[in-house]
Coordinates of C-alpha atoms in Angstrom, one line a residue:
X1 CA 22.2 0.0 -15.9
X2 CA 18.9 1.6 -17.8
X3 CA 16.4 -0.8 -18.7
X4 CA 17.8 -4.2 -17.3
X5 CA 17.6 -5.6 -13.8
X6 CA 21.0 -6.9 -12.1
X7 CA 21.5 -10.2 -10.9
X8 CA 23.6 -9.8 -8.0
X9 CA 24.4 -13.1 -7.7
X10 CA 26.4 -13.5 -11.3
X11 CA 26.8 -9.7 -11.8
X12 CA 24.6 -10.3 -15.0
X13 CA 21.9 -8.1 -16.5
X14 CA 18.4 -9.5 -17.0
X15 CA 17.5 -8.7 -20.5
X16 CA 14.2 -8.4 -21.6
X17 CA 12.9 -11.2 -22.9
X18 CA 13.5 -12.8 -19.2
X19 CA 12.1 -9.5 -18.1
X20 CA 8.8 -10.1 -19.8
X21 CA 8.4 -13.9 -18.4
X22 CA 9.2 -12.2 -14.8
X23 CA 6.0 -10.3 -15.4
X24 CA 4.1 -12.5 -17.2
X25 CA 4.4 -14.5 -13.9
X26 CA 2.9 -11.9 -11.9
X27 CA 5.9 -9.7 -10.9
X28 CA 6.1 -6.2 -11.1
X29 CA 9.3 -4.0 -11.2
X30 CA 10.0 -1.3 -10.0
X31 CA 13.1 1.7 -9.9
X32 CA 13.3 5.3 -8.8
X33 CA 14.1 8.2 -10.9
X34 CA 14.5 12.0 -9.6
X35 CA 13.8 13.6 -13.3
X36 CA 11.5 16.1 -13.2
X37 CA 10.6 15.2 -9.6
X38 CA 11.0 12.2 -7.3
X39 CA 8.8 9.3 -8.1
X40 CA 8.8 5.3 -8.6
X41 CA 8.8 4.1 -11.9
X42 CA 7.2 0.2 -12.7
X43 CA 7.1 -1.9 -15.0
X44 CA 4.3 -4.7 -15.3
X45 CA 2.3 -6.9 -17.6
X46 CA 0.6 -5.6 -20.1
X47 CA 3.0 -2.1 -19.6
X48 CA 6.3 -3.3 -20.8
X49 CA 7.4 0.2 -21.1
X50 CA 8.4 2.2 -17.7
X51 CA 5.4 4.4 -16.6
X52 CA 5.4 6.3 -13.2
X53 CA 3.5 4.5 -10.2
X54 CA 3.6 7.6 -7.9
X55 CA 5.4 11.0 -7.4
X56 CA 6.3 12.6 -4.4
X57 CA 7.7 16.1 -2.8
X58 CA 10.8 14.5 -1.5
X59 CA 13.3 11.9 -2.5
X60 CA 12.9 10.4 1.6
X61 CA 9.2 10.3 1.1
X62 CA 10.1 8.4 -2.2
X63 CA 12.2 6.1 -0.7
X64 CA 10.3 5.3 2.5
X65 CA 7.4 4.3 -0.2
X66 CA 9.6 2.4 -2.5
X67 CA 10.8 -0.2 0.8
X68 CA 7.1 -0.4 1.6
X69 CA 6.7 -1.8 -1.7
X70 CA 8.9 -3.9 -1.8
X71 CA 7.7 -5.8 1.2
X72 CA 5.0 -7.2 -1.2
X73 CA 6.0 -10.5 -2.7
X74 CA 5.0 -9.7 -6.2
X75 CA 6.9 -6.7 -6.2
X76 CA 11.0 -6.5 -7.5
X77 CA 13.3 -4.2 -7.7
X78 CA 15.4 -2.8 -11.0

């Protein structure tokens, strides 16, 4: 689902007005994307639209990064 983070526990899209209170709380999101080449996308306070955090060489490299970040508290995923 492009653009809205799912609530697993209803099976419910966040839209994006609750979006925009998750980061105005500090949170950032974050998704991967392969197009042109791997990378992590995020989306954060101030940057409501999706800009790219990092790219890598590989889609494994990507990923390994992506669980690292989400270890960090403030840090969700899409």
């Amino acid at each position: 689902m492009a653009g809205f983070m799912l609530n697993l526990k209803k099976n419910k899209a966040m839209d994006t007005n609750s979006q925009m209170k998750v980061m105005a709380a500090g949170f950032r999101i974050i998704r991967t994307d392969d197009q042109p080449t791997p990378r992590i996308k995020v989306k954060e306070n101030g940057s409501y639209e999706w800009r790219t955090l990092e790219k890598f060489e590989t889609k494994a490299a990507r990923d390994r990064r992506f669980k690292e970040l989400l270890l960090v508290s403030t840090i969700i995923q899409d």
